[in-house]
Coordinates of C-alpha atoms in Angstrom, one line a residue:
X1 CA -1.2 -0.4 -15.6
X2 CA 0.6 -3.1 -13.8
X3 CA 4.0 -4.8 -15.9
X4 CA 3.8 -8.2 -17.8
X5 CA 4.4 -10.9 -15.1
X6 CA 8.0 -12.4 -14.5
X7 CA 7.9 -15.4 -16.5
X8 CA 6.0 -13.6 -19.6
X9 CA 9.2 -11.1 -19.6
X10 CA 11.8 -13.6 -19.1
X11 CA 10.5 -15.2 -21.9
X12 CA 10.6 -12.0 -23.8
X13 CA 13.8 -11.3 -22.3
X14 CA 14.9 -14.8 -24.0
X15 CA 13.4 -14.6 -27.3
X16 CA 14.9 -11.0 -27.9
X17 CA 18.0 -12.4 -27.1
X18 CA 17.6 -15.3 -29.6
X19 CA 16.5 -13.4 -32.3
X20 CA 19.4 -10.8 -32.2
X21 CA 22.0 -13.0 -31.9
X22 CA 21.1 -15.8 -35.0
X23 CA 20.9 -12.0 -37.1
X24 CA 24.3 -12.0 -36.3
X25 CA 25.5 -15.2 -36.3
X26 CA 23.9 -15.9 -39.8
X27 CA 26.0 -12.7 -41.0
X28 CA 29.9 -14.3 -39.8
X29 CA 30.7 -16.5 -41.6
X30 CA 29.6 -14.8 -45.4
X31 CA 30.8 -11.1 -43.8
X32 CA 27.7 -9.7 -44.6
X33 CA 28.3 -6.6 -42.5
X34 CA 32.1 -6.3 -42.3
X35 CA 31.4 -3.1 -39.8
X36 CA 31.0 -6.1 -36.6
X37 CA 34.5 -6.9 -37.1
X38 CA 35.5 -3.5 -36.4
X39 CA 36.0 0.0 -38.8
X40 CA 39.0 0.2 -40.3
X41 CA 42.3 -2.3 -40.1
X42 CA 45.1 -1.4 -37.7
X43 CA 47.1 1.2 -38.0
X44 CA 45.8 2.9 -36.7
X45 CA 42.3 1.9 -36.0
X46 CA 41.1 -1.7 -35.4
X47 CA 39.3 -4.6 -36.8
X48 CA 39.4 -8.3 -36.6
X49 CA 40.9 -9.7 -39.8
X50 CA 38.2 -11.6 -41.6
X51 CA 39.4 -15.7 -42.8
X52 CA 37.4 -16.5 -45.9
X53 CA 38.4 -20.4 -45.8
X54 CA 37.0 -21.0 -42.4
X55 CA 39.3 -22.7 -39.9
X56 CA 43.0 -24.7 -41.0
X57 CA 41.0 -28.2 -39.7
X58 CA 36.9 -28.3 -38.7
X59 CA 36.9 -27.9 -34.8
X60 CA 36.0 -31.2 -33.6
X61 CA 37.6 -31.1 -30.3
X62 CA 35.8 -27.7 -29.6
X63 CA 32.9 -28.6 -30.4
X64 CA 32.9 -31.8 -28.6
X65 CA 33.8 -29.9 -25.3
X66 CA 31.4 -27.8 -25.9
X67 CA 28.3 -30.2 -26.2
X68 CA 29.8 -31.1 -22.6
X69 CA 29.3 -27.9 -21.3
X70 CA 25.6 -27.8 -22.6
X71 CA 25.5 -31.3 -21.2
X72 CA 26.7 -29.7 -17.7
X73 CA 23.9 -27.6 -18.3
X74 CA 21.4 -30.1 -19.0
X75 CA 22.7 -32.1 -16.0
X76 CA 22.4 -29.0 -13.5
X77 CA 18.4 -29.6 -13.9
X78 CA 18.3 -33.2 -13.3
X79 CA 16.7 -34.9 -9.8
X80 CA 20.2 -35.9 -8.6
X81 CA 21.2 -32.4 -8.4
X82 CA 18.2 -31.1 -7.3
X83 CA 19.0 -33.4 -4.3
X84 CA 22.0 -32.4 -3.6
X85 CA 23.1 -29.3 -4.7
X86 CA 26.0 -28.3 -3.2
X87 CA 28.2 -31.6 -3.9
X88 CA 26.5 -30.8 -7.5
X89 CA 27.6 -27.2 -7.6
X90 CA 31.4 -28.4 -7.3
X91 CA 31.4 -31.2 -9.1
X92 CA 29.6 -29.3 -12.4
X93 CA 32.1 -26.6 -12.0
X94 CA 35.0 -28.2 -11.5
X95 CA 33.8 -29.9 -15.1
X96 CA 33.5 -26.0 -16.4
X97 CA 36.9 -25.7 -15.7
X98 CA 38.3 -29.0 -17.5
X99 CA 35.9 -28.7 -20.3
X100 CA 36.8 -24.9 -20.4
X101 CA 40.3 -25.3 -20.7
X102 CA 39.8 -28.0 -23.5
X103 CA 37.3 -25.8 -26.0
X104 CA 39.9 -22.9 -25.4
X105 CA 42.8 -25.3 -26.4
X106 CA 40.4 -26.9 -29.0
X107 CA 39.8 -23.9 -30.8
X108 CA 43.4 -23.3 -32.2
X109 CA 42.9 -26.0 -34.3
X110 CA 41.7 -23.0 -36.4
X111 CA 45.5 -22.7 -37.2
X112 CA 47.6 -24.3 -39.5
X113 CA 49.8 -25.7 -36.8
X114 CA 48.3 -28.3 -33.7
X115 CA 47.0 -26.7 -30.9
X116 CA 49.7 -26.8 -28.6
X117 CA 52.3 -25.5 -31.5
X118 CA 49.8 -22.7 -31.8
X119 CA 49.8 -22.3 -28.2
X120 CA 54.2 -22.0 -27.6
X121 CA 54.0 -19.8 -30.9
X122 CA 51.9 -17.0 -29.5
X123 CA 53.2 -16.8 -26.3
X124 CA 56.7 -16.6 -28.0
X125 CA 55.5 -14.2 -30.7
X126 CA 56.8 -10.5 -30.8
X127 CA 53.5 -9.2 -31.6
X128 CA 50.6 -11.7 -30.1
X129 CA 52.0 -10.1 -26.5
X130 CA 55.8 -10.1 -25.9
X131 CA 56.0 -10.7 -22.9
X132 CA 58.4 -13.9 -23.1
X133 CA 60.5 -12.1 -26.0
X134 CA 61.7 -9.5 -22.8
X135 CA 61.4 -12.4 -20.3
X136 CA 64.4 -14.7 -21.7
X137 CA 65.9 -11.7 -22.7
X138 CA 69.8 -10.9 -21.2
X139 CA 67.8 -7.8 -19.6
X140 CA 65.7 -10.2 -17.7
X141 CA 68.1 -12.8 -16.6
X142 CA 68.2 -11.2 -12.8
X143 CA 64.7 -10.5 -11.6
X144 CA 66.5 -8.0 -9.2
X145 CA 68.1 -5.8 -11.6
X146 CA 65.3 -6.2 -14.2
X147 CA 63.1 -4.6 -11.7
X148 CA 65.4 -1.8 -11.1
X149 CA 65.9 -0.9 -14.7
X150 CA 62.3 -2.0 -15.6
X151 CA 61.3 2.1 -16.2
X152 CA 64.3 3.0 -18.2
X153 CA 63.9 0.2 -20.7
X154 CA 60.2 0.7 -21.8
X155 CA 60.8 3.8 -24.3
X156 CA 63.5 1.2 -25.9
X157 CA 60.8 -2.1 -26.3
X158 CA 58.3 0.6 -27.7
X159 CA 59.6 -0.8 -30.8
X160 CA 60.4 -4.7 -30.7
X161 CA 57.8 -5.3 -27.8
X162 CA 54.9 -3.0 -27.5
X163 CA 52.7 -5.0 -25.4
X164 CA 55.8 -5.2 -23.1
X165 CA 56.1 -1.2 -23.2
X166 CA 52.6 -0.2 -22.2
X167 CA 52.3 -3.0 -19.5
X168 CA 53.8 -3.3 -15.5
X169 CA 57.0 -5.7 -15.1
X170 CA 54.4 -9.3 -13.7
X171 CA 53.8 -10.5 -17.1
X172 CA 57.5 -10.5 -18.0
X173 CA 58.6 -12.1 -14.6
X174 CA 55.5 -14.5 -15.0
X175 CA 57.3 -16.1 -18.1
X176 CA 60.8 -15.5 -16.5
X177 CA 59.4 -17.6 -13.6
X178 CA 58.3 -20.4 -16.0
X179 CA 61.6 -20.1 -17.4
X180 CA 63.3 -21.1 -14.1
X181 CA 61.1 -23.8 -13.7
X182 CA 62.1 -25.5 -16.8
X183 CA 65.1 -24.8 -16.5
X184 CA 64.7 -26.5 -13.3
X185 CA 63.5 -29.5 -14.2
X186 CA 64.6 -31.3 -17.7
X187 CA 62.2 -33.8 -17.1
X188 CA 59.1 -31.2 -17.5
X189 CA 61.0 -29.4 -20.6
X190 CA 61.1 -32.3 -22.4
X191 CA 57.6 -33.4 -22.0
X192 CA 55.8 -30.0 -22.7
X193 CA 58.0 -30.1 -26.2
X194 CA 57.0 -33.7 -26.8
X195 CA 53.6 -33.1 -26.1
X196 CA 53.7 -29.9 -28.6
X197 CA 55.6 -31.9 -31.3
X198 CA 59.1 -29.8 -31.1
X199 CA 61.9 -31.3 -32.4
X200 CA 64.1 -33.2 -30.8
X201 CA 67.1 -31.0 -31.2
X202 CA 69.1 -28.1 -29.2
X203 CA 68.0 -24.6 -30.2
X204 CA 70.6 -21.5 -29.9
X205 CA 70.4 -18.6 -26.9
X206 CA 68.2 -17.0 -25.9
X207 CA 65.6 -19.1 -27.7
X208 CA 66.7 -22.8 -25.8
X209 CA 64.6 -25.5 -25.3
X210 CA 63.8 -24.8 -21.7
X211 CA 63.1 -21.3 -23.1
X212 CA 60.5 -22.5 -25.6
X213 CA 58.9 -24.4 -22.9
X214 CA 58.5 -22.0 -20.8
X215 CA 56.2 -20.5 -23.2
X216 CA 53.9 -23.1 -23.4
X217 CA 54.1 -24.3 -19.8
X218 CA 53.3 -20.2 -19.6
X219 CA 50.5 -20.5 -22.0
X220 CA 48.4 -23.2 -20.6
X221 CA 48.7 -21.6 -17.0
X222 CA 46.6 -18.6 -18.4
X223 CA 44.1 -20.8 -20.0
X224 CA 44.0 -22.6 -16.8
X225 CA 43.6 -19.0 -14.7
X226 CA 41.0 -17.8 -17.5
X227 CA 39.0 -21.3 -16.9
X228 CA 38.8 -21.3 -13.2
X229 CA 37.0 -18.1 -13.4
X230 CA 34.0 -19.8 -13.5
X231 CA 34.0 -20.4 -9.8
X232 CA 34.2 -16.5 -8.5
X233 CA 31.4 -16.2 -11.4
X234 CA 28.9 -19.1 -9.6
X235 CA 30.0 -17.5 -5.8
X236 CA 28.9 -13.6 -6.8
X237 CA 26.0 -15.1 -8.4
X238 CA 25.2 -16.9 -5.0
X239 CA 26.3 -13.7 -3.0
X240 CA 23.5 -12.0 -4.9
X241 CA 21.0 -14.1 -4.0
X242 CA 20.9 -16.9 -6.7
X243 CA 20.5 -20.5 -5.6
X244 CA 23.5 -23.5 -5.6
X245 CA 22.0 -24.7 -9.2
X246 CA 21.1 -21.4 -10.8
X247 CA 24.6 -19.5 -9.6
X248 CA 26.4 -23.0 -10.9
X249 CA 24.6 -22.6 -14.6
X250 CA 26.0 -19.1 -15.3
X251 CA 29.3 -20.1 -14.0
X252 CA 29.2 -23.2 -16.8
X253 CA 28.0 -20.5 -18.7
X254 CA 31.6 -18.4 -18.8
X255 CA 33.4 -21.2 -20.3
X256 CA 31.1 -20.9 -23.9
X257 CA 31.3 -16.8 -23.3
X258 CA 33.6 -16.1 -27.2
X259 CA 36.1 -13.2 -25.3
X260 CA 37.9 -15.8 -22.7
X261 CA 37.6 -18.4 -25.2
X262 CA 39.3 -17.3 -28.4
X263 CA 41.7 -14.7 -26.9
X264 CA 44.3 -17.4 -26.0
X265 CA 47.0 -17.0 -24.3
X266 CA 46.2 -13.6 -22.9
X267 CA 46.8 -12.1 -19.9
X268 CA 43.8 -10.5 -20.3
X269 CA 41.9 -13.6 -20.3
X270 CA 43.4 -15.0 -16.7
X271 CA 43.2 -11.0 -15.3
X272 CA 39.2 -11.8 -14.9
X273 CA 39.9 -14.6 -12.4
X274 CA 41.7 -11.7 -9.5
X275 CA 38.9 -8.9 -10.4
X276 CA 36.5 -11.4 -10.3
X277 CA 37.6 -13.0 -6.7
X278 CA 38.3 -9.2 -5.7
X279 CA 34.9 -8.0 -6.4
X280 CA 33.3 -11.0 -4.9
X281 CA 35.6 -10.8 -1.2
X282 CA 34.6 -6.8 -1.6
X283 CA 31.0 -8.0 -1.3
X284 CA 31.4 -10.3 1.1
X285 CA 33.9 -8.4 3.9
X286 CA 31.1 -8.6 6.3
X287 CA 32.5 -11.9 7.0
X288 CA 35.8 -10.6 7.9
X289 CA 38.1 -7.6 7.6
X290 CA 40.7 -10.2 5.8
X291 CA 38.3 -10.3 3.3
X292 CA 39.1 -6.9 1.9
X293 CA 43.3 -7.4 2.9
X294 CA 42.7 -10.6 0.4
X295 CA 40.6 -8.5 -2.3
X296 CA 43.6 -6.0 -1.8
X297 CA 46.7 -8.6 -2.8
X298 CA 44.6 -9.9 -5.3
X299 CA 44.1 -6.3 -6.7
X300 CA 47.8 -5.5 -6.4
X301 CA 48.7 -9.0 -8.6
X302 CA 45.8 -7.4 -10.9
X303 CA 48.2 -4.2 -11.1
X304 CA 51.1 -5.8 -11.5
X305 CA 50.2 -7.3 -14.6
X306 CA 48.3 -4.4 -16.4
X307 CA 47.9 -0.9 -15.5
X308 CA 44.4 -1.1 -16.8
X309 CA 43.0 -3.5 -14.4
X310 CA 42.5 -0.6 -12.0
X311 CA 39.6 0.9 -14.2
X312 CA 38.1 -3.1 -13.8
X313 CA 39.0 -3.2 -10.1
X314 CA 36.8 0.0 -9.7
X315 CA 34.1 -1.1 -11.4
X316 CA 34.1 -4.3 -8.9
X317 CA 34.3 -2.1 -5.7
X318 CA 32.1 0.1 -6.4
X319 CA 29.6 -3.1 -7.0
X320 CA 30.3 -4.2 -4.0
X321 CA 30.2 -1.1 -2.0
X322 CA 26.5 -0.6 -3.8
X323 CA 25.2 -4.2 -3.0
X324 CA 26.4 -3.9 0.6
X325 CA 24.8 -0.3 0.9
X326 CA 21.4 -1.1 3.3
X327 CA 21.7 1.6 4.9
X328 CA 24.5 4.0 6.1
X329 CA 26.5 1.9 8.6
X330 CA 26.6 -0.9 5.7
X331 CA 27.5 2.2 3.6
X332 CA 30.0 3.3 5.8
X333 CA 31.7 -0.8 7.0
X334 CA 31.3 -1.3 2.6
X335 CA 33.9 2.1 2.3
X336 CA 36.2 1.2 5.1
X337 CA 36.6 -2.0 3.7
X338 CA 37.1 -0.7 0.0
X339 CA 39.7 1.5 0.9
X340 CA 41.7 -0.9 3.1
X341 CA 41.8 -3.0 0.1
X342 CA 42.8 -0.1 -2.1
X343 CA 45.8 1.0 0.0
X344 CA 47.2 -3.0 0.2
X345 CA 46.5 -3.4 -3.5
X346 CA 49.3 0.2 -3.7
X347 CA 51.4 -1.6 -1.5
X348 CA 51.7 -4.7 -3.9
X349 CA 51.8 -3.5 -6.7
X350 CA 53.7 -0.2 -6.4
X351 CA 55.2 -0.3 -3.0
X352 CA 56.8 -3.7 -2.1
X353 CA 58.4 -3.4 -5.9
X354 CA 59.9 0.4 -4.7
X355 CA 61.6 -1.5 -1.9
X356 CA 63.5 -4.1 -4.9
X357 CA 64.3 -1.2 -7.1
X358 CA 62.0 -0.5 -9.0
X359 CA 60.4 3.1 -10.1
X360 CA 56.4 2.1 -10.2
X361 CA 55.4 5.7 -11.0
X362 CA 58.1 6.5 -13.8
X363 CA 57.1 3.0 -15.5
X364 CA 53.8 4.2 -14.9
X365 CA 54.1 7.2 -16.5
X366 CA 56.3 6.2 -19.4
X367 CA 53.9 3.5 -19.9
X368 CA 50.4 4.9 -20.1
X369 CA 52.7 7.8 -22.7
X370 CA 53.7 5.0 -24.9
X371 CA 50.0 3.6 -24.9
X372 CA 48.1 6.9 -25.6
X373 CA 51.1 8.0 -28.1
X374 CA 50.5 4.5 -30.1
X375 CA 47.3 2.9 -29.2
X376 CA 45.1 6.0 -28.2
X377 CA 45.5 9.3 -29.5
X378 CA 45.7 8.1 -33.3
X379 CA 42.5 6.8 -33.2
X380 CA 39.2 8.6 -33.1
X381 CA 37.2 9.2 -29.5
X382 CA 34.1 9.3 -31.6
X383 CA 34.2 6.3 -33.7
X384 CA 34.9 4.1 -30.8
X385 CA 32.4 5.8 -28.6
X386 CA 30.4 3.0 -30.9
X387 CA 32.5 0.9 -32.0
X388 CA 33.4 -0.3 -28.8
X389 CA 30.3 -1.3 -27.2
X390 CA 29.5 -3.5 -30.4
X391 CA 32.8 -5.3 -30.2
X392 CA 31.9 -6.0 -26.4
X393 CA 28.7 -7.5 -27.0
X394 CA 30.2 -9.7 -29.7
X395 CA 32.7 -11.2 -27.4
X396 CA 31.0 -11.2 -24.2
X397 CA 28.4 -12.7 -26.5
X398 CA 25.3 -11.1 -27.9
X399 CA 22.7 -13.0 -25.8
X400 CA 24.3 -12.3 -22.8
X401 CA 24.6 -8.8 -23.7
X402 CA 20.9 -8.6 -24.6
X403 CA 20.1 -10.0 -21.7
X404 CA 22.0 -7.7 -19.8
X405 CA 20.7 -4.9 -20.7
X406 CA 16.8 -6.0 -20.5
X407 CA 17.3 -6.9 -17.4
X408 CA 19.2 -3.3 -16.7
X409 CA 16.1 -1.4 -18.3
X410 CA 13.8 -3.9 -16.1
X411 CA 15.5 -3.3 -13.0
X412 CA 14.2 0.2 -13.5
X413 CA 11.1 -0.5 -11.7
X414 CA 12.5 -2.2 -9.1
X415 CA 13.4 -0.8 -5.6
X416 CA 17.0 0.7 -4.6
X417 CA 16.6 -2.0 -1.4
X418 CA 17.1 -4.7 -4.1
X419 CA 20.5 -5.7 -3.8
X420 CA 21.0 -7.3 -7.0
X421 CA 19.4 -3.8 -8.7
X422 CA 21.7 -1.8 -6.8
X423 CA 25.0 -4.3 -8.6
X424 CA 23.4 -4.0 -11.9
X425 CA 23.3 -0.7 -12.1
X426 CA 26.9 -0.2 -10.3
X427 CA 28.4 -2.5 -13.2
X428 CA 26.6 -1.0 -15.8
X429 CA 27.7 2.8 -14.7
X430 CA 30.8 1.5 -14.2
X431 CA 30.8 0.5 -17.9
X432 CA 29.2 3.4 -19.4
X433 CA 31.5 5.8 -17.3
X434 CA 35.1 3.4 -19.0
X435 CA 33.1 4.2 -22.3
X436 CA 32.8 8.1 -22.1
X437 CA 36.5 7.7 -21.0
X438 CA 37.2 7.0 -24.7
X439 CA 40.7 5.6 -22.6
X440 CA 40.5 2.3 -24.7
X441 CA 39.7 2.6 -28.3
X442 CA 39.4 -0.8 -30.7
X443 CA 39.8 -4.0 -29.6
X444 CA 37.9 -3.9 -26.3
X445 CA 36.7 -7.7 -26.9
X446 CA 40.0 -9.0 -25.2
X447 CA 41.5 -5.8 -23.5
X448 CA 37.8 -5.8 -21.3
X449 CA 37.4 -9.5 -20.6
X450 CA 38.1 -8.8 -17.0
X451 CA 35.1 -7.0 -16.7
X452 CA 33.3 -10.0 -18.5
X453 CA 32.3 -11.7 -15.1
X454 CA 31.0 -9.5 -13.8
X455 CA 28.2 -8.7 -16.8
X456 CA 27.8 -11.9 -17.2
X457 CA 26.4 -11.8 -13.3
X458 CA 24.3 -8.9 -14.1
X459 CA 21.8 -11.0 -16.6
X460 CA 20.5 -12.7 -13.5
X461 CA 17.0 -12.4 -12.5
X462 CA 16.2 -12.0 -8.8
X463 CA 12.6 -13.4 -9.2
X464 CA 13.3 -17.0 -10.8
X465 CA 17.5 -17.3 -11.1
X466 CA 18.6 -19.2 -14.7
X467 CA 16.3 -22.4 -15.3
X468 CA 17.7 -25.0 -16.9
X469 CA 16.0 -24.2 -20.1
X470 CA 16.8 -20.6 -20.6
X471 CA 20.6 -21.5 -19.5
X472 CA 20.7 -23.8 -22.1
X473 CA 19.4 -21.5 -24.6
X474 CA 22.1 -19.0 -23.7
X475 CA 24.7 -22.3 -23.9
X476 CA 23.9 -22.9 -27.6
X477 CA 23.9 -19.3 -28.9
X478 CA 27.3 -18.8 -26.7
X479 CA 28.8 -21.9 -28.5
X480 CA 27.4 -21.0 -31.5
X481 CA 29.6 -17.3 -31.5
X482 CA 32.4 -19.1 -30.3
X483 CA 32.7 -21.5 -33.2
X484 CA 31.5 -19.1 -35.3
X485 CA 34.3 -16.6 -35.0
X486 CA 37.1 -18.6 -33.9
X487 CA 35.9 -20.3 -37.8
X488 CA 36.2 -16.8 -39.3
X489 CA 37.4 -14.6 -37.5
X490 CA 41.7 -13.8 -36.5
X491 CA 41.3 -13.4 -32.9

């Protein structure tokens, strides 16, 4: 019996999708099933705290620059694109980006404080990451011999800076770098604290005012790195076959995804931007062997921020190494070029830092102990085993997650010489292989935003792209769990 024809299941595809997610949305903000937010409160499982009063202030500003995504949507359909698609294409993204950065920013008016207050606060807290609690630290004042006492000093944060135990040196010497730059420059410390409303006033060591600009200056780089994401998102769509207009739609489309949104400022949230452009030069390295040297640095800066971005960076090559698979030279040029990038991503991330001082496999070592000693082994394999996948499709946003995986079970039909087949199923075996893992465990809606491109790719349809319709249906119902739990949710 021959299938239902393409636009009858997209359709089906898109009303499934719909359906699920206003279940859901209609139980966040009354709690009705308190099991979405997660199992049990930390420690030493996880779950999202729930905020009965809704946000501090209503979410204007987020809203507002989320009715200009949708309108970016809107616009992608119009006969002036259509025309000219490729001038549209940049010009729509490079919209995403702005309009990105402000709903991210916008949404921490959830807080009590403004926005930008929120912002320096979290970067400067000891528990949202602390990162710039060790970076203006007197153990961090010399990049140099920071480095080469990095490994000795992560048993000693495991107390007053966890994230900073479990996690490579970058994010540390990220902040201290922003610290120098303030430093630097007066000028720029005194107009990040203007524009965040701190006083006027000196502020003792180690906690100066070039020190507390830092943080937000920081802050809004990640937001700004988690933003641009959008364009790797639109080029692997177009890698995959998608047209200019359609590849430009899903990358609008990342900016409303909840994860990247509401998780700010994370690292995790700008680490999606190098696995992202990683996977997409992987794809690509038929182009040119510097292709996969690029993918490789790019994977290095990856590891140098978090150990964990090598299960992401995996996942990505072995995408790529599947689309480019046509037969077994492609096979064979897609490995070659996979493991050149893997031995330069080792070299920058663990062996150029060997050559300053440092001891990458010790901090290695010490650092995945501290994680599974805290964050791991306490917790239970099997109640994360589901746990997890439910907090993922909340934050990469139930529609897309719907959509993902009816087009996974769709693709079944379809044959291995499809290319965008062959990536779907890569991604999503990727996925299900980090889940069986049971190596992360709570929390999974920021800690596997990096991977979050890359689904978001897989909902794509060979036979008909995104229309402007259905990409505006996905729009809504992604700004809809955006404002939604940023409302009620403490993310």
């Amino acid at each position: 019996m021959p299938g239902p024809e393409p636009n009858e299941t997209r359709v089906r595809s898109l009303a499934v999708a719909a359906a699920a997610s206003l279940l859901v949305l209609v139980a966040i903000p009354f709690d009705l099933v308190p099991l979405l937010r997660g199992p049990a409160p930390y420690p030493p499982e996880w779950q999202w705290a729930f905020r009965p009063g809704g946000p501090a202030r209503p979410l204007w500003g987020a809203a507002a620059c989320a009715l200009g995504l949708l309108g970016l949507l809107w616009a992608s359909g119009t006969g002036r694109a259509r025309g000219r698609p490729a001038p549209a294409r940049r010009a729509l993204i490079a919209g995403a980006v702005l309009l990105g950065c402000g709903l991210q920013v916008g949404l921490l008016a959830r807080e009590p404080g403004s926005p930008l207050r929120t912002l320096l606060s979290r970067a400067r807290s000891r528990s949202f990451t602390s990162y710039h609690t060790v970076a203006i630290s007197p153990e961090a004042r010399d990049p140099a011999t920071f480095l080469r006492g990095h490994a000795t000093h992560l048993s000693e944060w495991t107390r007053s800076a966890k994230h900073a135990a479990t996690h490579p040196p970058g994010p540390i010497l990220y902040y201290r770098a922003a610290l120098g730059l303030c430093e630097a420059s007066p000028a720029m410390t005194d107009g990040l604290l203007r524009a965040a409303g701190v006083p006027d006033r000196e502020f003792r060591p180690p906690a100066t005012r070039a020190a507390r600009a830092a943080a937000l200056l920081g802050a809004l780089l990640l937001v700004l790195l988690g933003a641009l994401t959008a364009w790797p998102v639109g080029a692997l769509a177009r890698a995959l076959g998608a047209g200019d207009l359609p590849a430009t739609r899903l990358a609008i489309l990342w900016a409303l995804v909840p994860g990247p949104a509401l998780m700010t400022p994370q690292f995790d949230q700008a680490l999606a931007l190098p696995v992202a452009l990683a996977t997409l030069l992987l794809l690509t390295t038929a182009s040119g062997t510097w292709r996969a040297v690029a993918a490789g640095a790019l994977g290095g800066a990856a590891l140098l921020t978090s150990y964990g971005a090598a299960a992401f960076l995996v996942i990505g090559g072995l995408a790529a190494i599947a689309t480019n698979a046509t037969d077994r030279g492609a096979l064979r040029r897609a490995v070659t070029a996979a493991l050149l990038a893997t031995g330069v991503a080792g070299l920058v991330a663990f062996g150029l830092p060997a050559l300053l001082g440092h001891e990458p496999l010790r901090a290695l070592l010490s650092a995945l102990s501290i994680h599974r000693e805290v964050f791991t082994a306490p917790r239970s394999y099997a109640l994360w085993l589901l746990f997890n996948p439910v907090d993922l499709a909340l934050f990469l946003g139930v529609p897309v997650a719907v959509a993902g995986l009816w087009a996974s079970v769709a693709s079944r039909r379809e044959p291995l010489s499809c290319a965008l087949a062959r990536y779907r199923w890569a991604v999503f075996g990727g996925l299900l292989a980090l889940l069986l893992a049971g190596v992360t465990r709570g929390e999974v809606g920021r800690l596997w935003i990096p991977l979050m491109p890359l689904l978001l790719v897989a909902i794509l349809r060979e036979e008909d792209g995104l229309d402007r319709r259905d990409s505006l249906v996905y729009g809504v119902l992604l700004a809809a769990f955006t404002l939604a739990m940023g409302s009620y949710w403490v993310v």
